mmCIF file of C-alpha atoms in Angstrom:
data_model
loop_
_atom_site.group_PDB
_atom_site.id
_atom_site.type_symbol
_atom_site.label_atom_id
_atom_site.label_comp_id
_atom_site.label_asym_id
_atom_site.label_seq_id
_atom_site.Cartn_x
_atom_site.Cartn_y
_atom_site.Cartn_z
ATOM 1 C CA MET A 1 -0.252 0.303 0.356
ATOM 2 C CA GLY A 2 2.594 2.665 0.585
ATOM 3 C CA MET A 3 4.442 1.860 -2.807
ATOM 4 C CA ILE A 4 1.112 2.247 -4.621
ATOM 5 C CA SER A 5 0.576 5.532 -2.287
ATOM 6 C CA ARG A 6 3.982 6.827 -3.160
ATOM 7 C CA VAL A 7 3.431 6.236 -6.766
ATOM 8 C CA ARG A 8 0.678 7.703 -6.744
ATOM 9 C CA GLY A 9 1.737 10.934 -5.616
ATOM 10 C CA ARG A 10 4.732 10.769 -7.894
ATOM 11 C CA ILE A 11 2.746 10.911 -11.217
ATOM 12 C CA ARG A 12 0.088 13.927 -9.349
ATOM 13 C CA SER A 13 3.317 15.706 -8.876
ATOM 14 C CA ASP A 14 4.310 15.469 -11.998
ATOM 15 C CA SER A 15 1.269 16.078 -13.800
ATOM 16 C CA PHE A 16 0.905 18.682 -11.770
ATOM 17 C CA THR A 17 4.645 20.529 -12.939
ATOM 18 C CA LYS A 18 3.625 19.945 -16.481
ATOM 19 C CA ILE A 19 0.374 21.555 -16.130
ATOM 20 C CA HIS A 20 2.162 24.264 -14.571
ATOM 21 C CA THR A 21 4.905 24.559 -16.817
ATOM 22 C CA LEU A 22 2.119 25.025 -19.818
ATOM 23 C CA LYS A 23 0.456 27.349 -18.129
ATOM 24 C CA SER A 24 4.116 29.367 -17.777
ATOM 25 C CA GLU A 25 4.434 29.388 -21.137
ATOM 26 C CA ASP A 26 0.914 30.435 -22.062
ATOM 27 C CA LYS A 27 1.966 33.340 -20.027
ATOM 28 C CA ILE A 28 4.986 34.498 -21.717
ATOM 29 C CA ALA A 29 3.635 33.635 -24.676
ATOM 30 C CA ASN A 30 1.582 36.089 -24.122
ATOM 31 C CA ILE A 31 3.494 38.717 -22.522
ATOM 32 C CA VAL A 32 5.781 38.096 -25.758
ATOM 33 C CA TRP A 33 3.106 38.970 -27.797
ATOM 34 C CA LEU A 34 1.798 42.261 -25.749
ATOM 35 C CA LEU A 35 5.500 42.962 -25.704
ATOM 36 C CA SER A 36 5.784 43.346 -29.417
ATOM 37 C CA LEU A 37 2.648 45.295 -29.961
ATOM 38 C CA VAL A 38 4.558 47.998 -27.298
ATOM 39 C CA PHE A 39 7.590 47.809 -29.898
ATOM 40 C CA LEU A 40 5.831 48.129 -33.036
ATOM 41 C CA LEU A 41 3.812 51.444 -32.024
ATOM 42 C CA PRO A 42 6.339 53.444 -33.329
ATOM 43 C CA PHE A 43 5.750 52.433 -36.697
ATOM 44 C CA TRP A 44 2.402 53.660 -36.569
ATOM 45 C CA ALA A 45 2.642 56.787 -34.567
ATOM 46 C CA PRO A 46 0.973 60.293 -36.193
ATOM 47 C CA ARG A 47 3.729 61.916 -38.143
ATOM 48 C CA GLY A 48 6.389 59.644 -38.077
ATOM 49 C CA LEU A 49 7.920 59.648 -34.638
ATOM 50 C CA LEU A 50 11.116 57.988 -35.376
ATOM 51 C CA VAL A 51 11.945 60.248 -38.446
ATOM 52 C CA ALA A 52 10.809 62.962 -36.267
ATOM 53 C CA LEU A 53 12.998 62.008 -33.513
ATOM 54 C CA GLY A 54 16.222 61.180 -35.519
ATOM 55 C CA GLY A 55 15.908 61.029 -39.370
ATOM 56 C CA ALA A 56 14.960 58.228 -41.457
ATOM 57 C CA TRP A 57 17.706 56.675 -40.200
ATOM 58 C CA LEU A 58 16.894 55.978 -36.898
ATOM 59 C CA MET A 59 13.377 54.553 -38.230
ATOM 60 C CA ALA A 60 15.642 51.826 -40.558
ATOM 61 C CA ALA A 61 17.983 50.773 -37.519
ATOM 62 C CA TYR A 62 15.024 50.589 -34.743
ATOM 63 C CA THR A 63 13.579 48.371 -37.713
ATOM 64 C CA CYS A 64 16.590 46.373 -38.211
ATOM 65 C CA LEU A 65 17.176 45.473 -34.524
ATOM 66 C CA VAL A 66 13.946 44.926 -33.474
ATOM 67 C CA VAL A 67 12.007 43.408 -36.089
ATOM 68 C CA PRO A 68 13.874 40.205 -35.719
ATOM 69 C CA VAL A 69 13.946 39.660 -32.412
ATOM 70 C CA LEU A 70 10.336 40.576 -32.050
ATOM 71 C CA ILE A 71 9.711 37.090 -35.018
ATOM 72 C CA SER A 72 12.206 35.229 -33.146
ATOM 73 C CA ALA A 73 10.536 35.247 -29.475
ATOM 74 C CA ASN A 74 7.080 34.781 -31.084
ATOM 75 C CA TYR A 75 8.179 32.019 -33.052
ATOM 76 C CA ARG A 76 10.390 30.570 -29.477
ATOM 77 C CA TYR A 77 7.008 31.475 -27.767
ATOM 78 C CA PRO A 78 3.933 31.480 -29.783
ATOM 79 C CA ALA A 79 0.323 31.892 -28.614
ATOM 80 C CA ARG A 80 -1.946 29.473 -29.265
ATOM 81 C CA TRP A 81 -4.490 31.279 -31.132
ATOM 82 C CA TYR A 82 -1.426 31.540 -33.291
ATOM 83 C CA PRO A 83 -2.215 28.118 -35.271
ATOM 84 C CA ALA A 84 -5.855 28.092 -35.060
ATOM 85 C CA VAL A 85 -5.646 31.588 -37.211
ATOM 86 C CA ALA A 86 -2.741 30.174 -39.595
ATOM 87 C CA LYS A 87 -5.289 27.356 -40.181
ATOM 88 C CA ILE A 88 -8.293 29.534 -40.333
ATOM 89 C CA VAL A 89 -6.471 31.923 -43.149
ATOM 90 C CA ARG A 90 -5.295 28.647 -45.189
ATOM 91 C CA ARG A 91 -8.636 27.202 -45.304
ATOM 92 C CA VAL A 92 -10.137 30.964 -46.458
ATOM 93 C CA ALA A 93 -7.359 31.035 -48.774
ATOM 94 C CA ARG A 94 -7.813 27.625 -50.361
ATOM 95 C CA LYS A 95 -12.069 28.677 -50.802
ATOM 96 C CA LEU A 96 -10.642 32.208 -52.258
ATOM 97 C CA ARG A 97 -7.977 30.755 -54.818
ATOM 98 C CA PRO A 98 -10.295 30.247 -57.654
ATOM 99 C CA TYR A 99 -11.173 33.720 -57.969
ATOM 100 C CA PHE A 100 -7.717 35.157 -56.995
ATOM 101 C CA ASP A 101 -7.087 33.288 -60.343
ATOM 102 C CA CYS A 102 -9.222 34.752 -62.368
ATOM 103 C CA ALA A 103 -8.385 38.286 -61.016
ATOM 104 C CA LYS A 104 -4.833 37.634 -61.972
ATOM 105 C CA ASN A 105 -6.006 36.769 -65.216
ATOM 106 C CA VAL A 106 -7.859 39.730 -65.861
ATOM 107 C CA LEU A 107 -4.630 41.548 -64.370
ATOM 108 C CA ARG A 108 -2.251 40.203 -66.999
ATOM 109 C CA VAL A 109 -4.729 41.386 -69.933
ATOM 110 C CA ALA A 110 -5.497 44.373 -68.003
ATOM 111 C CA TYR A 111 -1.383 44.622 -67.609
ATOM 112 C CA ALA A 112 -0.397 43.576 -70.892
ATOM 113 C CA PRO A 113 -0.036 46.747 -72.725
ATOM 114 C CA LEU A 114 1.405 48.574 -69.992
ATOM 115 C CA GLU A 115 3.922 45.753 -70.395
ATOM 116 C CA ARG A 116 4.840 46.459 -73.815
ATOM 117 C CA THR A 117 5.524 50.133 -72.683
ATOM 118 C CA GLU A 118 7.796 48.914 -69.763
ATOM 119 C CA LYS A 119 9.534 46.642 -72.710
ATOM 120 C CA LEU A 120 9.508 49.725 -75.148
ATOM 121 C CA PHE A 121 10.810 51.972 -71.978
ATOM 122 C CA LEU A 122 13.826 49.702 -71.211
ATOM 123 C CA GLN A 123 14.866 49.150 -74.888
ATOM 124 C CA MET A 124 15.812 52.855 -75.147
ATOM 125 C CA ASN A 125 18.943 51.888 -71.969
ATOM 126 C CA ASN A 126 20.283 55.245 -71.625
ATOM 127 C CA LEU A 127 17.021 57.454 -71.596
ATOM 128 C CA SER A 128 15.888 54.687 -68.745
ATOM 129 C CA THR A 129 19.065 54.196 -66.650
ATOM 130 C CA MET A 130 19.138 58.446 -67.068
ATOM 131 C CA MET A 131 15.389 58.533 -65.115
ATOM 132 C CA CYS A 132 16.246 55.452 -62.624
ATOM 133 C CA GLN A 133 19.264 57.971 -61.774
ATOM 134 C CA LEU A 134 17.919 60.595 -61.360
ATOM 135 C CA LEU A 135 15.159 59.307 -59.293
ATOM 136 C CA MET A 136 17.698 57.258 -56.946
ATOM 137 C CA PHE A 137 19.521 61.055 -56.595
ATOM 138 C CA THR A 138 16.399 62.949 -56.069
ATOM 139 C CA ALA A 139 15.407 60.529 -53.108
ATOM 140 C CA CYS A 140 18.617 60.796 -51.668
ATOM 141 C CA ASP A 141 18.182 64.621 -51.809
ATOM 142 C CA ARG A 142 15.096 64.297 -49.691
ATOM 143 C CA LEU A 143 16.422 61.911 -47.397
ATOM 144 C CA PHE A 144 19.285 62.449 -46.910
ATOM 145 C CA LEU A 145 20.528 66.514 -47.048
ATOM 146 C CA SER A 146 18.628 68.790 -44.706
ATOM 147 C CA GLN A 147 18.665 71.670 -47.891
ATOM 148 C CA ALA A 148 18.206 69.982 -51.135
ATOM 149 C CA LYS A 149 18.923 72.503 -53.688
ATOM 150 C CA LEU A 150 19.626 70.684 -57.048
ATOM 151 C CA THR A 151 22.087 68.685 -55.486
ATOM 152 C CA SER A 152 21.116 65.376 -57.380
ATOM 153 C CA LEU A 153 21.725 67.090 -60.873
ATOM 154 C CA TYR A 154 25.114 68.992 -59.635
ATOM 155 C CA SER A 155 26.204 64.966 -58.585
ATOM 156 C CA LEU A 156 24.610 63.712 -62.016
ATOM 157 C CA MET A 157 26.032 66.218 -63.877
ATOM 158 C CA PHE A 158 29.299 65.340 -61.961
ATOM 159 C CA TYR A 159 29.511 62.011 -62.803
ATOM 160 C CA ASN A 160 28.633 62.139 -66.249
ATOM 161 C CA VAL A 161 31.779 64.208 -66.693
ATOM 162 C CA VAL A 162 33.795 61.272 -65.027
ATOM 163 C CA THR A 163 32.104 58.894 -67.455
ATOM 164 C CA TYR A 164 33.282 60.658 -70.306
ATOM 165 C CA SER A 165 36.558 61.043 -69.199
ATOM 166 C CA VAL A 166 36.911 57.403 -68.451
ATOM 167 C CA SER A 167 35.099 56.539 -71.571
ATOM 168 C CA TYR A 168 37.884 58.311 -73.736
ATOM 169 C CA ILE A 169 40.941 57.052 -71.653
ATOM 170 C CA ARG A 170 39.617 53.800 -72.422
ATOM 171 C CA GLU A 171 39.291 54.349 -75.950
ATOM 172 C CA ILE A 172 43.016 55.565 -75.965
ATOM 173 C CA CYS A 173 43.733 52.737 -74.517
ATOM 174 C CA THR A 174 42.424 50.800 -76.672
ATOM 175 C CA LYS A 175 42.890 52.523 -80.164
ATOM 176 C CA GLU A 176 44.627 49.925 -82.752
ATOM 177 C CA ASP A 177 44.770 53.146 -85.564
ATOM 178 C CA TRP A 178 46.901 55.794 -84.881
ATOM 179 C CA SER A 179 46.751 57.234 -88.484
ATOM 180 C CA PRO A 180 45.170 60.528 -88.710
ATOM 181 C CA PHE A 181 44.144 59.808 -92.874
ATOM 182 C CA VAL A 182 41.703 57.524 -93.932
ATOM 183 C CA ASN A 183 41.920 55.296 -97.150
ATOM 184 C CA VAL A 184 39.798 55.492 -100.456
ATOM 185 C CA THR A 185 39.406 52.002 -99.477
ATOM 186 C CA ARG A 186 40.325 49.490 -97.555
ATOM 187 C CA HIS A 187 43.253 47.844 -99.952
ATOM 188 C CA SER A 188 43.813 51.167 -101.574
ATOM 189 C CA GLN A 189 46.859 53.715 -100.573
ATOM 190 C CA VAL A 190 45.429 56.572 -101.979
ATOM 191 C CA LYS A 191 43.771 58.862 -98.940
ATOM 192 C CA HIS A 192 40.571 60.479 -99.072
ATOM 193 C CA LEU A 193 41.122 64.365 -98.210
ATOM 194 C CA ALA A 194 37.839 65.299 -96.827
ATOM 195 C CA MET A 195 37.332 62.379 -94.736
ATOM 196 C CA SER A 196 40.752 62.535 -93.398
ATOM 197 C CA ALA A 197 40.129 66.073 -92.273
ATOM 198 C CA THR A 198 37.136 65.138 -90.366
ATOM 199 C CA LYS A 199 38.914 62.385 -88.572
ATOM 200 C CA ILE A 200 41.714 64.478 -87.552
ATOM 201 C CA VAL A 201 38.902 67.297 -86.313
ATOM 202 C CA LEU A 202 36.782 65.057 -84.466
ATOM 203 C CA GLU A 203 40.265 63.779 -82.799
ATOM 204 C CA TRP A 204 41.489 67.252 -82.052
ATOM 205 C CA THR A 205 37.639 68.130 -80.773
ATOM 206 C CA LYS A 206 37.846 65.494 -78.241
ATOM 207 C CA ALA A 207 41.327 66.293 -76.611
ATOM 208 C CA ILE A 208 40.144 69.639 -76.202
ATOM 209 C CA THR A 209 36.722 68.437 -74.451
ATOM 210 C CA PHE A 210 38.986 66.113 -72.670
ATOM 211 C CA ILE A 211 41.164 69.236 -71.545
ATOM 212 C CA VAL A 212 38.627 71.433 -70.769
ATOM 213 C CA THR A 213 36.278 69.089 -68.996
ATOM 214 C CA ILE A 214 39.503 67.899 -66.811
ATOM 215 C CA THR A 215 39.945 71.820 -66.083
ATOM 216 C CA PHE A 216 36.694 72.631 -65.457
ATOM 217 C CA ILE A 217 36.138 70.067 -62.810
ATOM 218 C CA LEU A 218 39.433 70.681 -61.073
ATOM 219 C CA LEU A 219 38.679 74.511 -60.851
ATOM 220 C CA ALA A 220 35.585 73.789 -59.831
ATOM 221 C CA PHE A 221 36.029 71.401 -56.918
ATOM 222 C CA GLY A 222 39.259 73.318 -56.213
ATOM 223 C CA LEU A 223 38.281 76.920 -56.265
ATOM 224 C CA GLU A 224 34.448 75.907 -55.165
ATOM 225 C CA GLN A 225 32.980 78.232 -57.584
ATOM 226 C CA GLY A 226 29.463 78.151 -58.183
ATOM 227 C CA LEU A 227 28.811 75.273 -55.875
ATOM 228 C CA GLU A 228 27.042 77.279 -52.953
ATOM 229 C CA HIS A 229 24.294 74.525 -52.917
ATOM 230 C CA TYR A 230 26.411 71.673 -54.032
ATOM 231 C CA ARG A 231 26.873 70.086 -49.970
ATOM 232 C CA PRO A 232 26.707 66.467 -50.105
ATOM 233 C CA THR A 233 27.166 64.345 -47.189
ATOM 234 C CA ALA A 234 29.112 61.301 -46.757
ATOM 235 C CA LEU A 235 26.457 58.721 -47.191
ATOM 236 C CA TYR A 236 24.817 60.423 -50.274
ATOM 237 C CA THR A 237 27.558 60.404 -52.154
ATOM 238 C CA VAL A 238 28.419 56.841 -50.975
ATOM 239 C CA THR A 239 25.099 55.250 -52.126
ATOM 240 C CA THR A 240 24.962 57.686 -55.670
ATOM 241 C CA GLY A 241 28.305 56.739 -56.483
ATOM 242 C CA ILE A 242 27.662 52.819 -55.572
ATOM 243 C CA TYR A 243 24.513 53.402 -57.904
ATOM 244 C CA TYR A 244 26.008 55.237 -60.376
ATOM 245 C CA LEU A 245 28.588 52.806 -61.326
ATOM 246 C CA LEU A 246 26.527 50.341 -61.192
ATOM 247 C CA SER A 247 24.157 51.129 -62.940
ATOM 248 C CA GLU A 248 25.327 53.067 -65.678
ATOM 249 C CA ARG A 249 26.848 51.395 -69.026
ATOM 250 C CA THR A 250 30.350 52.258 -69.227
ATOM 251 C CA PHE A 251 31.157 51.192 -65.909
ATOM 252 C CA LEU A 252 29.584 47.832 -66.426
ATOM 253 C CA GLU A 253 31.558 47.208 -69.368
ATOM 254 C CA LEU A 254 34.743 47.628 -67.587
ATOM 255 C CA TRP A 255 34.090 45.574 -64.202
ATOM 256 C CA PRO A 256 33.792 42.169 -65.437
ATOM 257 C CA ILE A 257 37.439 43.343 -66.949
ATOM 258 C CA ALA A 258 38.355 43.939 -63.149
ATOM 259 C CA ILE A 259 36.758 40.817 -62.106
ATOM 260 C CA SER A 260 38.191 38.180 -64.539
ATOM 261 C CA ALA A 261 41.708 39.961 -63.801
ATOM 262 C CA LEU A 262 41.448 38.596 -60.314
ATOM 263 C CA LYS A 263 40.816 34.923 -62.069
ATOM 264 C CA LEU A 264 38.047 33.786 -59.652
ATOM 265 C CA GLU A 265 38.296 29.720 -60.589
ATOM 266 C CA ARG A 266 34.984 29.575 -58.792
ATOM 267 C CA LEU A 267 33.490 32.307 -61.770
ATOM 268 C CA GLU A 268 34.618 29.881 -64.877
ATOM 269 C CA GLY A 269 35.359 32.418 -67.125
ATOM 270 C CA MET A 270 31.081 33.871 -66.929
ATOM 271 C CA GLU A 271 32.358 37.102 -65.095
ATOM 272 C CA THR A 272 29.978 39.248 -67.270
ATOM 273 C CA LEU A 273 26.501 37.057 -66.252
ATOM 274 C CA TYR A 274 27.595 37.413 -63.000
ATOM 275 C CA PHE A 275 27.991 40.514 -62.913
ATOM 276 C CA GLY A 276 25.245 41.479 -64.260
ATOM 277 C CA VAL A 277 23.129 39.798 -61.621
ATOM 278 C CA TRP A 278 25.273 41.250 -58.865
ATOM 279 C CA ALA A 279 24.684 44.971 -60.328
ATOM 280 C CA ARG A 280 21.078 44.889 -61.020
ATOM 281 C CA GLY A 281 20.717 42.682 -57.864
ATOM 282 C CA VAL A 282 22.560 45.373 -55.930
ATOM 283 C CA THR A 283 21.313 48.549 -57.745
ATOM 284 C CA THR A 284 17.699 47.185 -56.954
ATOM 285 C CA ALA A 285 18.314 46.641 -52.949
ATOM 286 C CA LEU A 286 19.500 50.420 -52.917
ATOM 287 C CA ALA A 287 16.339 51.298 -53.899
ATOM 288 C CA VAL A 288 14.197 48.911 -51.889
ATOM 289 C CA PRO A 289 14.620 50.489 -48.563
ATOM 290 C CA LEU A 290 14.033 54.413 -49.825
ATOM 291 C CA VAL A 291 10.426 53.485 -51.076
ATOM 292 C CA PRO A 292 8.916 53.433 -47.266
ATOM 293 C CA ALA A 293 11.205 55.898 -45.545
ATOM 294 C CA LEU A 294 9.962 58.254 -48.351
ATOM 295 C CA ALA A 295 6.569 57.461 -47.933
ATOM 296 C CA TRP A 296 7.228 58.525 -43.798
ATOM 297 C CA CYS A 297 8.803 61.608 -45.111
ATOM 298 C CA GLY A 298 5.123 62.045 -46.675
ATOM 299 C CA ARG A 299 6.791 62.229 -50.446
ATOM 300 C CA TRP A 300 4.362 59.975 -51.583
ATOM 301 C CA ARG A 301 4.411 60.625 -55.484
ATOM 302 C CA LEU A 302 8.577 60.026 -55.352
ATOM 303 C CA ALA A 303 7.843 57.032 -53.453
ATOM 304 C CA ILE A 304 5.672 55.368 -56.050
ATOM 305 C CA LEU A 305 7.802 56.792 -58.821
ATOM 306 C CA VAL A 306 11.063 54.857 -57.110
ATOM 307 C CA LEU A 307 9.102 51.835 -56.590
ATOM 308 C CA TYR A 308 7.748 51.843 -59.619
ATOM 309 C CA LEU A 309 10.810 52.130 -61.997
ATOM 310 C CA CYS A 310 14.043 51.364 -60.000
ATOM 311 C CA VAL A 311 12.761 48.452 -57.673
ATOM 312 C CA PHE A 312 9.911 47.017 -60.016
ATOM 313 C CA VAL A 313 10.696 47.840 -63.706
ATOM 314 C CA HIS A 314 14.086 47.655 -62.932
ATOM 315 C CA GLY A 315 14.007 44.511 -61.079
ATOM 316 C CA ARG A 316 11.420 42.855 -63.149
ATOM 317 C CA HIS A 317 12.810 42.807 -66.145
ATOM 318 C CA ARG A 318 16.724 43.687 -66.339
ATOM 319 C CA LEU A 319 17.100 41.675 -62.937
ATOM 320 C CA GLY A 320 15.197 38.621 -64.230
ATOM 321 C CA GLU A 321 16.861 39.269 -67.439
ATOM 322 C CA ALA A 322 20.562 38.859 -65.357
ATOM 323 C CA LEU A 323 18.901 35.863 -63.724
ATOM 324 C CA ILE A 324 17.821 34.111 -66.256
ATOM 325 C CA LYS A 325 20.822 34.325 -68.738
ATOM 326 C CA LEU A 326 23.098 32.847 -65.956
ATOM 327 C CA ASN A 327 20.709 30.568 -64.933
ATOM 328 C CA GLU A 328 20.573 29.425 -68.415
ATOM 329 C CA ALA A 329 24.416 29.333 -68.797
ATOM 330 C CA ARG A 330 24.488 27.246 -65.315
ATOM 331 C CA GLY A 331 21.990 24.758 -66.609
ATOM 332 C CA SER A 332 23.853 23.962 -70.099
ATOM 333 C CA LEU A 333 27.392 23.443 -68.212
ATOM 334 C CA ALA A 334 25.127 21.175 -65.229
ATOM 335 C CA LYS A 335 25.613 17.701 -66.895
ATOM 336 C CA PHE A 336 29.303 18.296 -67.544
ATOM 337 C CA ARG A 337 31.465 17.808 -64.163
ATOM 338 C CA ARG A 338 34.198 19.880 -62.818
ATOM 339 C CA ALA A 339 37.500 18.543 -63.673
ATOM 340 C CA THR A 340 39.793 18.093 -60.548
ATOM 341 C CA SER A 341 43.120 19.353 -59.728
ATOM 342 C CA GLN A 342 45.107 15.757 -59.860
ATOM 343 C CA GLU A 343 43.550 15.835 -63.401
ATOM 344 C CA LEU A 344 44.861 19.353 -64.502
ATOM 345 C CA ALA A 345 47.832 18.851 -62.628
ATOM 346 C CA THR A 346 48.242 15.391 -64.867
ATOM 347 C CA LEU A 347 47.070 16.819 -68.189
ATOM 348 C CA GLU A 348 49.079 20.020 -68.711
ATOM 349 C CA ASP A 349 47.193 20.916 -71.329
ATOM 350 C CA VAL A 350 45.584 24.045 -72.775
ATOM 351 C CA CYS A 351 41.846 24.692 -73.930
ATOM 352 C CA ALA A 352 41.178 23.374 -77.566
ATOM 353 C CA VAL A 353 38.849 26.398 -78.301
ATOM 354 C CA CYS A 354 40.659 29.440 -76.899
ATOM 355 C CA LEU A 355 44.052 27.810 -76.567
ATOM 356 C CA GLY A 356 44.272 29.533 -73.040
ATOM 357 C CA ALA A 357 46.006 27.772 -70.384
ATOM 358 C CA MET A 358 43.348 25.779 -68.042
ATOM 359 C CA ARG A 359 43.143 26.568 -64.089
ATOM 360 C CA SER A 360 39.382 25.154 -64.291
ATOM 361 C CA ALA A 361 37.626 23.087 -66.663
ATOM 362 C CA ARG A 362 34.517 20.964 -67.496
ATOM 363 C CA VAL A 363 34.904 17.256 -68.682
ATOM 364 C CA THR A 364 33.071 15.600 -71.710
ATOM 365 C CA PRO A 365 31.478 12.680 -72.067
ATOM 366 C CA CYS A 366 34.285 11.774 -74.294
ATOM 367 C CA ALA A 367 36.852 12.989 -71.686
ATOM 368 C CA HIS A 368 37.994 16.087 -73.246
ATOM 369 C CA TYR A 369 38.474 19.350 -71.399
ATOM 370 C CA PHE A 370 37.136 22.726 -72.329
ATOM 371 C CA HIS A 371 36.811 26.103 -70.156
ATOM 372 C CA ALA A 372 33.523 26.477 -68.829
ATOM 373 C CA ASP A 373 33.180 29.680 -70.993
ATOM 374 C CA CYS A 374 34.040 28.097 -73.844
ATOM 375 C CA LEU A 375 31.881 25.126 -73.906
ATOM 376 C CA ARG A 376 28.860 26.553 -72.941
ATOM 377 C CA ARG A 377 29.937 28.953 -76.229
ATOM 378 C CA CYS A 378 30.311 25.454 -78.452
ATOM 379 C CA LEU A 379 27.181 24.471 -76.506
ATOM 380 C CA ALA A 380 25.498 27.397 -77.516
ATOM 381 C CA ALA A 381 26.508 26.664 -81.621
ATOM 382 C CA SER A 382 25.993 22.826 -81.729
ATOM 383 C CA ASP A 383 25.465 19.661 -79.096
ATOM 384 C CA ARG A 384 28.723 17.653 -80.580
ATOM 385 C CA CYS A 385 31.947 17.603 -78.896
ATOM 386 C CA PRO A 386 34.324 20.457 -81.060
ATOM 387 C CA ILE A 387 37.562 18.068 -81.232
ATOM 388 C CA CYS A 388 35.813 14.543 -81.539
ATOM 389 C CA VAL A 389 32.896 15.746 -82.772
ATOM 390 C CA ARG A 390 30.343 13.162 -81.285
ATOM 391 C CA PRO A 391 27.241 13.880 -79.755
ATOM 392 C CA TYR A 392 26.748 13.940 -75.901
ATOM 393 C CA VAL A 393 25.875 10.536 -74.318
ATOM 394 C CA PHE A 394 25.161 11.353 -70.418
ATOM 395 C CA CYS A 395 25.155 7.744 -68.390
#
């Protein structure tokens, strides 16, 4: 009897402790939920409490610090009504799904003319790029500068001048024909006087324009003449500079060349494709936090324009196209395994396509080694091995 009573007492004590534990967890979950509401109140305060106290960056810092903590706390101590609400939401969404699909089709048909307009706008590459740059610079004016008077135009003009100087220096470095004369035909030695005179005038005009441009920059920023309202902060300069360097066509052509000089084997010669994704991803990511900050400050029209052009259109079309090209290139090479370092050391050969040394390579089923980018270009033209001309057969 004593043994039975002790067992009964232990069972009762264990059950009570479990009930007590459940009650304590429910209390913690309710407390976490209430604290979450308290910490989220500044987001709903009238006239933007965080922006009024410390600007848009205080709101961004508060968001990055508080919101992840609240999400993890609610995940660690979920209230009992969370699963019930999620179950009801899933049930309602399942019932409303046919209506959502119908509405999606209607919106797709209605959006088709606007989508064609977007593609036409993006085909005008210089105009679309300049519009996005101007919107981003104007948004940075409104958020990062207290007295923003034409700072965005000054900055865009200065960056365009730098781009012109860089493109001219690049043209000089890559120029092969330094002759001032133009022949009548390719194989003739007879000089065309009118075309030769035109070429000489154009070359001297470019050189003089470059010298005048550099002199103007040195005078403007050295003597600070005519720049009374140009007072960019370090944050403004860094943000706009990064966006411009990753969106202007001249630099988009130069960055892959600089990355290829690092000879990163992981990229396998596809620096242009990888950098296209990186550049468009970074520019889109820079524009995303500016939208809620502008809306918080009451700049609704500018926020809508930045959201539509710099985030939606740029991210959907340009970033999407870059991702599609990269995934297609990686998908075409996925069947071919990478060559190991031991195989490359034993081979001591060059790529049969580009005749370059192979630090990394892909192996075909017929045991031939090629650079990944060279093999990808060969696959675009034919599905046969460039050496033995056999069709690829994968086991």
